[in-house]
Each structure stands twice: as C-alpha cells, then as structure tokens.
Amino acid sequence: MKTRIIGNGSVWWGEATDEPGWGRQSVMTMAREDGRPTERCRISHHGVCLSIPKRSSFATGLTLVLLVLLQATFSGSAIETVGVFNVLDYGAKGDGTNDDTAAVQKAIDACAVRGGGQVLLPAGTFLTGALTLQSRMDFHLANGAVLKGSANWRDYGHPGALLFAKDATNLTVSGNGVIDGNDRAVWQQLANEEAGGDVNKTNWWPESFTGDWWPFDKLPDQPQTHGGRPMMVIFIGCQQVRMHDFTLRHAPSWTVHLVGCDDVVIDDISIHNAWDVANCDGIDIDHSRDVRVANCDISAADDGIVIKDTPNFASYGGSARITVTGCVIESRSSGLKIDETYTLPGARDIVFADCVVSHSNRGLSIQSLDAGNIENVLFANITVETGFQPHKWWGAAEPIHISHFPRNAKTKLGYVRNIRFSNILCHGENGVFLMGWTNSPLENIVLDNVRVEIAKTSDVPGGFYDERPMGIFTNGIFEYKLAGIYARDINGLSLRHTEVVWGKPLDKTYGKSLDAKDVKNLEGKLRD
C-alpha cells in the first residue's frame, strides 16, 4: 500500500506493509522512497501514527514521536486521521454563496488549539471575509478549492486582508487551489456606497487599503472614516513562512504583503490580476529579511515584486538578504523594484536573477526618495521588454530606472550605492535612466554586458521622462529627447561591454546614445 505521510514539517511517500496486529491496532512497516531508514508504526483507532523503535519495547510503553496526517488508499477510500482539520467538518458549505467565514475560522482555531496541523479546504468555493492564521499551521487549498473574498470591505475588519497572521511561526499556505480577491465586486460595492454606483465616476477613487494595517497614512489606533480595498494576504512579524503551488487572482489591492517577516520562502505560486486595477502589486516585501522568492508567474497592472520599508512599520528594521529568482513577470508598472525606503537602515544585499519581465512601463527599478539607504543590489541574467503606457501608469518605458532625490524639502535623503546590472537584454521604447541628486549622487553603478535595443512600437507619444510618484519637475514628468543611457549626478559609472542598438521605426523624440552630465569617474565606452 503506497502511503503519504506528513509529520513534523516533513512529507514523504513509502510502501506500507501490514504486519500481524497487536490486539485491535494495525502495525505497518513504512519503506520510505527517500532512502531514509524504514519506519515501523502502529495505527490506533484514532488514526494516530506511533513509531515503534523496537518491537520488544512495546511492553514498556511506546514513544509518541509523530502526530501525522496519513492519506492512504484502502479499496479506494482514505483514512480519516488526527491532524487534518477539514473546514466542511466545522460547518463550511463551499457553495460560493454561503458566508463561510465563521466555519473556516473555527477550523483554524481548532487546529491552533491542538498545537498545529493542516487546515484543509477541499474542492468547492468558500466565500469569506478576513481569516486569521496561526503558528504551526498549513493552510492547504486542495485541487479545485477556491477561497473567495467578500465584496464588502467591512467583512475584513481589523486585519484588512483575506488571509492575516501576526507573530506566527512555522506558517504555510499550500496546495493547488485558488485564492480569489473578487476585485470587481469589491470596487462595485465601494462605488455603490461612495460614487452612486459608477466605478468610473470622475474624481472618485476608492481608498487603497482597509483595516488597521496600512503601510502609509492611517495608523492602527486611528479610526477608519470610509471604506477601502482589502489586500489578499498580510503577514506581520512572522517567522518560517512558506507559500507554494497555489494561485492568487483578482486582487483589489496589494496581493501579498510581508511585513517584518524572517525566513520566508515563496515558491511556484501564480498571481493573475486584472490589467486595469491600480495598486494590485504582486508581492510586497516590507522590512523583511532572509526572503527567497522563486519560480513565480506574476501578471499585474501594478508592480510585480517590490522590496520596501514603509513608514508605519519602521519598528521592524530594514530589508536585507533577499533573492528573487526564476520568475516570469508581466506588469504595466515596474517588474522588479526597490522603493519607498522611508526609514533607516533601508534595503541591502538583494539579488534579482534569471527572470523575464515583459509589457512593463519601468522594467528594473530603484526609486529612492527617503532616508533609507539602498546598497549592494544585483540584477543579473534578465530579459526586459518595455513599452509606453497611458500617463495613468508611472514610468516612461525605461528597461532600467534609478532615481534618487528627496521626497520633499524636509527629507534627509539616504544613499544609493553599489548597484550592478549584469547580463541584461533590453528591448523597448526607451533607454536606461540613471538620475542622482546634486548633494547625494548615485555611487558605483555598473552596467556589465547590457544590451539596450530601442524602437518606437506603441501609439502612445514618447519624448518624456517620468519621475513619479514624486518629481523635481512639474508632476514628475518632463519632456526630453530620449537617450540610450540618460545619466545625471553619479560618482562612479562603469560601462562594460554595454551597447545601445537603435532599431526602426524611430521618430524625432529620440536623441543621443549616451547623454551624461555631472558624472564623475565614468569608466568604459558605450558601443552603438
């Protein structure tokens, strides 16, 4: 009998062979497929798997070493085991219309009381508001399961997100199911309350966030005066977080927001958001450390993956030791980005590698407007495709963008230094944009084996650069002939095996291959 065992954070498959039973208890030998030593277990009528170190030791008592979830096939039926908390057993309907919030939360709470385990959403559509996860828990979406967010912002309460956790340890979200943010319904509900039902009403825009945990503006102890859009996932101050295999879609606001988290792995998840919804960022990594994001497929109108230090969470320290690898990203904004480093120490020791960015309005981006420092960042082995978007979307089709200037007159600006772009293939409607600040130039910027191919391909007029969300020019946009590489206020710019290739068609909005001013210690030559 081939059997799947889950216990103590590990999963394995093996062959279970029945042995002569002891009384009413079944005894099995577990031959593990991973090559590790054979396991001998007895299965009680409660479904608890107890290891048997030595058969002769049974008389002196068995040692309970694993509480497992055992899924096995006996004549086509599965064993019901302790450790799995199926939401259907707690009253969830899974019909897509019943409010399953209380039932699913009851299963989560029961799992926590028992010391952890797996909360299982089987196939079905479970409509809920905010759910609060806890430590030592695997929130598992089975194949065919959909967790669908409520349209009513009030149903997200203090958490302000569909899935919420704070100060949890050893927390997993897994499975082949779907988490659906129900974006259109959320926007329509807010429009019904605030804009006479017209989601396109002039000068109306729904608040980006709801609940207590806003990254900007409202603090947790301040009242919320009007409705807002929920995030899909907010984890705050959590450790040993794992997310894998599932799909998130239709986010009304940020999709995954990690705040002050340590030891995080996000692997092989998909994010599919609408192409016309602002603020639907894919993954926002905020004041977090030791984070690994890999093999993800992200499509979002707003930024794909962003590293930041937002002001409301300054107590969690800086962002550091982060890798993003093997991801495919479509974005009308920035594909891979570091920005909003409001607080010291800032963001450092970050690698983006082996990724593909397409349909972007600002491919690889660093935007520094605040006190936090940004240093030791590597972008490597990436292809970037960009094009102009309507002015609603920030950016000017730059495949590589660094901007560094104070947010306002009171800002004590940090520094940006030791940034390297290596083995980057760019194709789009604009070139590289590198702009430091007169009193705080960019430091040690390297372009190594970077190819920039430029041609006019969209019907959106070009001939401008875009510094938004802020700008030292009016509205953050200024007209200028577009360069292959635009460089201002830099101390140390190295061009190694870097080339600009002008394609066709082009128009009068394009200018020089290299347009550099106030650049000290320029090394290398541009090939064009």
PDB file of C-alpha atoms in Angstrom, residues 231-459:
ATOM      1  CA  MET A 231      -5.273  43.164   0.488  1.00  0.00           C
ATOM      2  CA  MET A 232      -5.283  39.431  -0.153  1.00  0.00           C
ATOM      3  CA  VAL A 233      -2.504  38.357   2.241  1.00  0.00           C
ATOM      4  CA  ILE A 234      -0.870  40.286   5.104  1.00  0.00           C
ATOM      5  CA  PHE A 235       1.645  38.509   7.349  1.00  0.00           C
ATOM      6  CA  ILE A 236       3.206  40.713  10.045  1.00  0.00           C
ATOM      7  CA  GLY A 237       6.162  39.768  12.246  1.00  0.00           C
ATOM      8  CA  CYS A 238       6.041  36.112  11.187  1.00  0.00           C
ATOM      9  CA  GLN A 239       8.905  33.613  11.020  1.00  0.00           C
ATOM     10  CA  GLN A 240       9.443  30.462   8.966  1.00  0.00           C
ATOM     11  CA  VAL A 241       6.802  31.305   6.395  1.00  0.00           C
ATOM     12  CA  ARG A 242       6.274  29.054   3.401  1.00  0.00           C
ATOM     13  CA  MET A 243       3.981  29.632   0.418  1.00  0.00           C
ATOM     14  CA  HIS A 244       3.912  27.282  -2.535  1.00  0.00           C
ATOM     15  CA  ASP A 245       1.965  25.997  -5.508  1.00  0.00           C
ATOM     16  CA  PHE A 246      -1.336  27.885  -5.224  1.00  0.00           C
ATOM     17  CA  THR A 247      -2.755  30.696  -7.387  1.00  0.00           C
ATOM     18  CA  LEU A 248      -3.867  34.165  -6.319  1.00  0.00           C
ATOM     19  CA  ARG A 249      -6.063  36.179  -8.653  1.00  0.00           C
ATOM     20  CA  HIS A 250      -8.223  39.304  -8.929  1.00  0.00           C
ATOM     21  CA  ALA A 251      -6.560  41.296  -6.134  1.00  0.00           C
ATOM     22  CA  PRO A 252      -8.420  44.529  -5.240  1.00  0.00           C
ATOM     23  CA  SER A 253      -5.223  45.972  -3.701  1.00  0.00           C
ATOM     24  CA  TRP A 254      -1.792  44.525  -2.851  1.00  0.00           C
ATOM     25  CA  THR A 255      -1.741  40.759  -3.307  1.00  0.00           C
ATOM     26  CA  VAL A 256       0.909  39.507  -0.841  1.00  0.00           C
ATOM     27  CA  HIS A 257       2.293  41.889   1.795  1.00  0.00           C
ATOM     28  CA  LEU A 258       5.039  40.558   4.064  1.00  0.00           C
ATOM     29  CA  VAL A 259       5.868  42.919   6.951  1.00  0.00           C
ATOM     30  CA  GLY A 260       8.733  42.339   9.363  1.00  0.00           C
ATOM     31  CA  CYS A 261       8.949  38.653   8.433  1.00  0.00           C
ATOM     32  CA  ASP A 262      12.054  36.467   8.680  1.00  0.00           C
ATOM     33  CA  ASP A 263      12.920  33.225   6.902  1.00  0.00           C
ATOM     34  CA  VAL A 264      10.363  33.273   4.102  1.00  0.00           C
ATOM     35  CA  VAL A 265      10.163  31.014   1.044  1.00  0.00           C
ATOM     36  CA  ILE A 266       7.666  31.728  -1.734  1.00  0.00           C
ATOM     37  CA  ASP A 267       7.980  29.111  -4.458  1.00  0.00           C
ATOM     38  CA  ASP A 268       5.990  28.351  -7.588  1.00  0.00           C
ATOM     39  CA  ILE A 269       2.932  30.478  -6.917  1.00  0.00           C
ATOM     40  CA  SER A 270       0.954  32.242  -9.646  1.00  0.00           C
ATOM     41  CA  ILE A 271      -0.549  35.720  -9.387  1.00  0.00           C
ATOM     42  CA  HIS A 272      -3.028  36.764 -12.075  1.00  0.00           C
ATOM     43  CA  ASN A 273      -4.505  40.213 -11.505  1.00  0.00           C
ATOM     44  CA  ALA A 274      -6.547  42.485 -13.750  1.00  0.00           C
ATOM     45  CA  TRP A 275      -4.721  44.690 -16.226  1.00  0.00           C
ATOM     46  CA  ASP A 276      -6.716  47.805 -15.304  1.00  0.00           C
ATOM     47  CA  VAL A 277      -6.653  47.739 -11.478  1.00  0.00           C
ATOM     48  CA  ALA A 278      -4.143  50.098  -9.845  1.00  0.00           C
ATOM     49  CA  ASN A 279      -2.333  49.106  -6.625  1.00  0.00           C
ATOM     50  CA  CYS A 280      -2.645  45.372  -7.354  1.00  0.00           C
ATOM     51  CA  ASP A 281       1.066  44.738  -6.698  1.00  0.00           C
ATOM     52  CA  GLY A 282       2.109  41.102  -6.847  1.00  0.00           C
ATOM     53  CA  ILE A 283       4.473  40.648  -3.862  1.00  0.00           C
ATOM     54  CA  ASP A 284       5.488  43.470  -1.484  1.00  0.00           C
ATOM     55  CA  ILE A 285       8.399  42.554   0.814  1.00  0.00           C
ATOM     56  CA  ASP A 286       8.426  45.154   3.576  1.00  0.00           C
ATOM     57  CA  HIS A 287      11.003  45.400   6.411  1.00  0.00           C
ATOM     58  CA  SER A 288      11.721  41.670   5.956  1.00  0.00           C
ATOM     59  CA  ARG A 289      14.871  39.575   5.917  1.00  0.00           C
ATOM     60  CA  ASP A 290      16.098  36.218   4.619  1.00  0.00           C
ATOM     61  CA  VAL A 291      13.425  36.008   1.947  1.00  0.00           C
ATOM     62  CA  ARG A 292      13.592  33.743  -1.099  1.00  0.00           C
ATOM     63  CA  VAL A 293      11.092  34.157  -3.940  1.00  0.00           C
ATOM     64  CA  ALA A 294      11.465  31.647  -6.767  1.00  0.00           C
ATOM     65  CA  ASN A 295       9.727  30.272  -9.849  1.00  0.00           C
ATOM     66  CA  CYS A 296       6.691  32.518  -9.675  1.00  0.00           C
ATOM     67  CA  ASP A 297       4.409  33.612 -12.520  1.00  0.00           C
ATOM     68  CA  ILE A 298       3.056  37.126 -11.927  1.00  0.00           C
ATOM     69  CA  SER A 299       0.767  39.254 -14.083  1.00  0.00           C
ATOM     70  CA  ALA A 300      -0.372  42.551 -12.568  1.00  0.00           C
ATOM     71  CA  ALA A 301      -1.209  46.033 -13.748  1.00  0.00           C
ATOM     72  CA  ASP A 302       0.862  47.458 -10.915  1.00  0.00           C
ATOM     73  CA  ASP A 303       4.345  46.463  -9.710  1.00  0.00           C
ATOM     74  CA  GLY A 304       5.352  42.806  -9.897  1.00  0.00           C
ATOM     75  CA  ILE A 305       7.748  42.246  -6.973  1.00  0.00           C
ATOM     76  CA  VAL A 306       8.726  45.162  -4.725  1.00  0.00           C
ATOM     77  CA  ILE A 307      11.100  45.485  -1.778  1.00  0.00           C
ATOM     78  CA  LYS A 308      10.349  48.394   0.542  1.00  0.00           C
ATOM     79  CA  ASP A 309      10.427  49.854   4.056  1.00  0.00           C
ATOM     80  CA  THR A 310       7.115  51.604   4.608  1.00  0.00           C
ATOM     81  CA  PRO A 311       6.773  54.241   7.356  1.00  0.00           C
ATOM     82  CA  ASN A 312       4.096  52.613   9.524  1.00  0.00           C
ATOM     83  CA  PHE A 313       6.258  49.531  10.141  1.00  0.00           C
ATOM     84  CA  ALA A 314       9.596  51.206  10.909  1.00  0.00           C
ATOM     85  CA  SER A 315       9.981  49.265  14.172  1.00  0.00           C
ATOM     86  CA  TYR A 316      10.642  46.066  12.212  1.00  0.00           C
ATOM     87  CA  GLY A 317      14.031  47.267  10.908  1.00  0.00           C
ATOM     88  CA  GLY A 318      15.414  47.146   7.391  1.00  0.00           C
ATOM     89  CA  SER A 319      15.049  44.766   4.448  1.00  0.00           C
ATOM     90  CA  ALA A 320      18.053  42.522   3.766  1.00  0.00           C
ATOM     91  CA  ARG A 321      19.266  39.223   2.349  1.00  0.00           C
ATOM     92  CA  ILE A 322      16.568  38.796  -0.263  1.00  0.00           C
ATOM     93  CA  THR A 323      16.691  36.812  -3.503  1.00  0.00           C
ATOM     94  CA  VAL A 324      14.202  36.761  -6.374  1.00  0.00           C
ATOM     95  CA  THR A 325      14.985  34.102  -8.975  1.00  0.00           C
ATOM     96  CA  GLY A 326      13.388  32.321 -11.899  1.00  0.00           C
ATOM     97  CA  CYS A 327      10.258  34.471 -12.081  1.00  0.00           C
ATOM     98  CA  VAL A 328       8.207  35.492 -15.130  1.00  0.00           C
ATOM     99  CA  ILE A 329       6.545  38.879 -14.662  1.00  0.00           C
ATOM    100  CA  GLU A 330       4.113  40.956 -16.707  1.00  0.00           C
ATOM    101  CA  SER A 331       3.468  44.459 -15.375  1.00  0.00           C
ATOM    102  CA  ARG A 332       2.179  47.794 -16.636  1.00  0.00           C
ATOM    103  CA  SER A 333       4.391  49.386 -13.986  1.00  0.00           C
ATOM    104  CA  SER A 334       7.707  48.090 -12.594  1.00  0.00           C
ATOM    105  CA  GLY A 335       8.534  44.432 -12.940  1.00  0.00           C
ATOM    106  CA  LEU A 336      11.237  44.188 -10.249  1.00  0.00           C
ATOM    107  CA  LYS A 337      11.631  47.109  -7.902  1.00  0.00           C
ATOM    108  CA  ILE A 338      13.078  48.617  -4.732  1.00  0.00           C
ATOM    109  CA  ASP A 339      11.356  51.752  -3.467  1.00  0.00           C
ATOM    110  CA  GLU A 340       9.699  53.557  -0.545  1.00  0.00           C
ATOM    111  CA  THR A 341      12.641  53.012   1.810  1.00  0.00           C
ATOM    112  CA  TYR A 342      11.255  55.588   4.194  1.00  0.00           C
ATOM    113  CA  THR A 343      13.280  54.549   7.220  1.00  0.00           C
ATOM    114  CA  LEU A 344      16.803  53.611   8.209  1.00  0.00           C
ATOM    115  CA  PRO A 345      18.647  51.361   7.739  1.00  0.00           C
ATOM    116  CA  GLY A 346      16.918  50.768   4.369  1.00  0.00           C
ATOM    117  CA  ALA A 347      17.394  47.851   1.958  1.00  0.00           C
ATOM    118  CA  ARG A 348      20.596  45.959   1.222  1.00  0.00           C
ATOM    119  CA  ASP A 349      22.071  42.687  -0.038  1.00  0.00           C
ATOM    120  CA  ILE A 350      19.460  41.897  -2.661  1.00  0.00           C
ATOM    121  CA  VAL A 351      19.643  39.733  -5.796  1.00  0.00           C
ATOM    122  CA  PHE A 352      17.196  39.624  -8.713  1.00  0.00           C
ATOM    123  CA  ALA A 353      18.306  36.939 -11.171  1.00  0.00           C
ATOM    124  CA  ASP A 354      17.201  34.690 -14.027  1.00  0.00           C
ATOM    125  CA  CYS A 355      13.893  36.460 -14.597  1.00  0.00           C
ATOM    126  CA  VAL A 356      11.816  37.583 -17.584  1.00  0.00           C
ATOM    127  CA  VAL A 357       9.968  40.941 -17.454  1.00  0.00           C
ATOM    128  CA  SER A 358       7.526  41.936 -20.189  1.00  0.00           C
ATOM    129  CA  HIS A 359       4.886  44.560 -21.063  1.00  0.00           C
ATOM    130  CA  SER A 360       6.467  46.814 -18.474  1.00  0.00           C
ATOM    131  CA  ASN A 361       6.436  50.587 -18.196  1.00  0.00           C
ATOM    132  CA  ARG A 362       9.533  50.618 -15.942  1.00  0.00           C
ATOM    133  CA  GLY A 363      11.278  47.252 -16.002  1.00  0.00           C
ATOM    134  CA  LEU A 364      14.019  47.084 -13.359  1.00  0.00           C
ATOM    135  CA  SER A 365      13.636  49.951 -10.954  1.00  0.00           C
ATOM    136  CA  ILE A 366      15.127  51.591  -7.883  1.00  0.00           C
ATOM    137  CA  GLN A 367      13.395  54.709  -6.598  1.00  0.00           C
ATOM    138  CA  SER A 368      14.916  56.436  -3.581  1.00  0.00           C
ATOM    139  CA  LEU A 369      13.052  59.410  -2.098  1.00  0.00           C
ATOM    140  CA  ASP A 370      13.596  58.994   1.622  1.00  0.00           C
ATOM    141  CA  ALA A 371      16.031  58.401   4.486  1.00  0.00           C
ATOM    142  CA  GLY A 372      16.602  54.681   3.968  1.00  0.00           C
ATOM    143  CA  ASN A 373      19.796  53.610   2.229  1.00  0.00           C
ATOM    144  CA  ILE A 374      19.850  51.212  -0.721  1.00  0.00           C
ATOM    145  CA  GLU A 375      23.049  49.288  -1.371  1.00  0.00           C
ATOM    146  CA  ASN A 376      24.561  46.065  -2.634  1.00  0.00           C
ATOM    147  CA  VAL A 377      21.948  45.154  -5.235  1.00  0.00           C
ATOM    148  CA  LEU A 378      22.485  42.821  -8.182  1.00  0.00           C
ATOM    149  CA  PHE A 379      20.240  42.415 -11.236  1.00  0.00           C
ATOM    150  CA  ALA A 380      21.568  39.539 -13.352  1.00  0.00           C
ATOM    151  CA  ASN A 381      20.545  37.369 -16.312  1.00  0.00           C
ATOM    152  CA  ILE A 382      17.278  39.136 -17.036  1.00  0.00           C
ATOM    153  CA  THR A 383      15.401  39.973 -20.211  1.00  0.00           C
ATOM    154  CA  VAL A 384      13.257  43.112 -20.143  1.00  0.00           C
ATOM    155  CA  GLU A 385      10.628  44.242 -22.653  1.00  0.00           C
ATOM    156  CA  THR A 386       9.018  47.664 -22.211  1.00  0.00           C
ATOM    157  CA  GLY A 387       6.563  49.999 -23.900  1.00  0.00           C
ATOM    158  CA  PHE A 388       4.889  53.325 -23.176  1.00  0.00           C
ATOM    159  CA  GLN A 389       1.601  53.195 -21.281  1.00  0.00           C
ATOM    160  CA  PRO A 390      -1.018  55.921 -20.838  1.00  0.00           C
ATOM    161  CA  HIS A 391       0.015  58.526 -18.243  1.00  0.00           C
ATOM    162  CA  LYS A 392      -2.098  56.911 -15.539  1.00  0.00           C
ATOM    163  CA  TRP A 393       0.711  54.382 -15.143  1.00  0.00           C
ATOM    164  CA  TRP A 394       4.000  55.660 -13.735  1.00  0.00           C
ATOM    165  CA  GLY A 395       7.045  55.207 -15.936  1.00  0.00           C
ATOM    166  CA  ALA A 396       8.397  56.009 -19.357  1.00  0.00           C
ATOM    167  CA  ALA A 397       9.206  52.576 -20.791  1.00  0.00           C
ATOM    168  CA  GLU A 398      12.699  52.510 -19.251  1.00  0.00           C
ATOM    169  CA  PRO A 399      14.106  48.979 -19.030  1.00  0.00           C
ATOM    170  CA  ILE A 400      16.420  50.150 -16.225  1.00  0.00           C
ATOM    171  CA  HIS A 401      15.490  53.051 -13.944  1.00  0.00           C
ATOM    172  CA  ILE A 402      17.251  54.552 -10.912  1.00  0.00           C
ATOM    173  CA  SER A 403      16.015  57.848  -9.484  1.00  0.00           C
ATOM    174  CA  HIS A 404      17.315  59.397  -6.277  1.00  0.00           C
ATOM    175  CA  PHE A 405      16.119  62.734  -4.906  1.00  0.00           C
ATOM    176  CA  PRO A 406      14.355  63.952  -1.734  1.00  0.00           C
ATOM    177  CA  ARG A 407      10.607  63.459  -1.373  1.00  0.00           C
ATOM    178  CA  ASN A 408      10.251  66.996  -0.010  1.00  0.00           C
ATOM    179  CA  ALA A 409      12.317  69.850   1.416  1.00  0.00           C
ATOM    180  CA  LYS A 410      12.412  68.229   4.874  1.00  0.00           C
ATOM    181  CA  THR A 411      13.666  64.843   3.701  1.00  0.00           C
ATOM    182  CA  LYS A 412      17.105  63.736   4.848  1.00  0.00           C
ATOM    183  CA  LEU A 413      17.979  61.630   1.826  1.00  0.00           C
ATOM    184  CA  GLY A 414      19.813  58.328   2.219  1.00  0.00           C
ATOM    185  CA  TYR A 415      22.324  56.986  -0.284  1.00  0.00           C
ATOM    186  CA  VAL A 416      22.158  54.610  -3.259  1.00  0.00           C
ATOM    187  CA  ARG A 417      25.370  52.745  -3.988  1.00  0.00           C
ATOM    188  CA  ASN A 418      26.889  49.532  -5.275  1.00  0.00           C
ATOM    189  CA  ILE A 419      24.222  48.663  -7.831  1.00  0.00           C
ATOM    190  CA  ARG A 420      25.148  46.235 -10.613  1.00  0.00           C
ATOM    191  CA  PHE A 421      23.283  45.196 -13.760  1.00  0.00           C
ATOM    192  CA  SER A 422      24.882  42.163 -15.408  1.00  0.00           C
ATOM    193  CA  ASN A 423      23.805  40.207 -18.482  1.00  0.00           C
ATOM    194  CA  ILE A 424      20.657  42.207 -19.170  1.00  0.00           C
ATOM    195  CA  LEU A 425      18.875  42.140 -22.545  1.00  0.00           C
ATOM    196  CA  CYS A 426      16.542  45.117 -23.017  1.00  0.00           C
ATOM    197  CA  HIS A 427      14.077  45.723 -25.817  1.00  0.00           C
ATOM    198  CA  GLY A 428      11.640  48.620 -25.743  1.00  0.00           C
ATOM    199  CA  GLU A 429      10.763  52.218 -26.490  1.00  0.00           C
ATOM    200  CA  ASN A 430      13.231  53.936 -24.160  1.00  0.00           C
ATOM    201  CA  GLY A 431      16.716  53.562 -22.778  1.00  0.00           C
ATOM    202  CA  VAL A 432      18.335  53.429 -19.353  1.00  0.00           C
ATOM    203  CA  PHE A 433      17.525  56.223 -16.866  1.00  0.00           C
ATOM    204  CA  LEU A 434      20.033  56.946 -14.059  1.00  0.00           C
ATOM    205  CA  MET A 435      19.463  60.104 -12.032  1.00  0.00           C
ATOM    206  CA  GLY A 436      21.118  61.028  -8.757  1.00  0.00           C
ATOM    207  CA  TRP A 437      20.758  64.135  -6.634  1.00  0.00           C
ATOM    208  CA  THR A 438      23.167  67.054  -6.676  1.00  0.00           C
ATOM    209  CA  ASN A 439      24.022  66.684  -2.993  1.00  0.00           C
ATOM    210  CA  SER A 440      23.751  62.897  -2.955  1.00  0.00           C
ATOM    211  CA  PRO A 441      24.931  61.360  -6.230  1.00  0.00           C
ATOM    212  CA  LEU A 442      24.443  57.729  -7.123  1.00  0.00           C
ATOM    213  CA  GLU A 443      27.608  55.781  -6.244  1.00  0.00           C
ATOM    214  CA  ASN A 444      29.282  52.901  -8.027  1.00  0.00           C
ATOM    215  CA  ILE A 445      26.766  51.958 -10.697  1.00  0.00           C
ATOM    216  CA  VAL A 446      27.861  49.166 -13.055  1.00  0.00           C
ATOM    217  CA  LEU A 447      26.321  48.109 -16.375  1.00  0.00           C
ATOM    218  CA  ASP A 448      28.098  44.928 -17.442  1.00  0.00           C
ATOM    219  CA  ASN A 449      27.137  43.135 -20.655  1.00  0.00           C
ATOM    220  CA  VAL A 450      23.929  45.131 -21.062  1.00  0.00           C
ATOM    221  CA  ARG A 451      22.307  45.405 -24.485  1.00  0.00           C
ATOM    222  CA  VAL A 452      19.664  48.108 -24.983  1.00  0.00           C
ATOM    223  CA  GLU A 453      17.566  47.836 -28.157  1.00  0.00           C
ATOM    224  CA  ILE A 454      15.284  50.823 -28.803  1.00  0.00           C
ATOM    225  CA  ALA A 455      12.467  51.284 -31.323  1.00  0.00           C
ATOM    226  CA  LYS A 456       9.099  53.049 -31.351  1.00  0.00           C
ATOM    227  CA  THR A 457       6.443  50.363 -31.229  1.00  0.00           C
ATOM    228  CA  SER A 458       3.329  51.777 -29.498  1.00  0.00           C
ATOM    229  CA  ASP A 459       0.924  54.559 -30.381  1.00  0.00           C
TER     230      ASP A 459
END
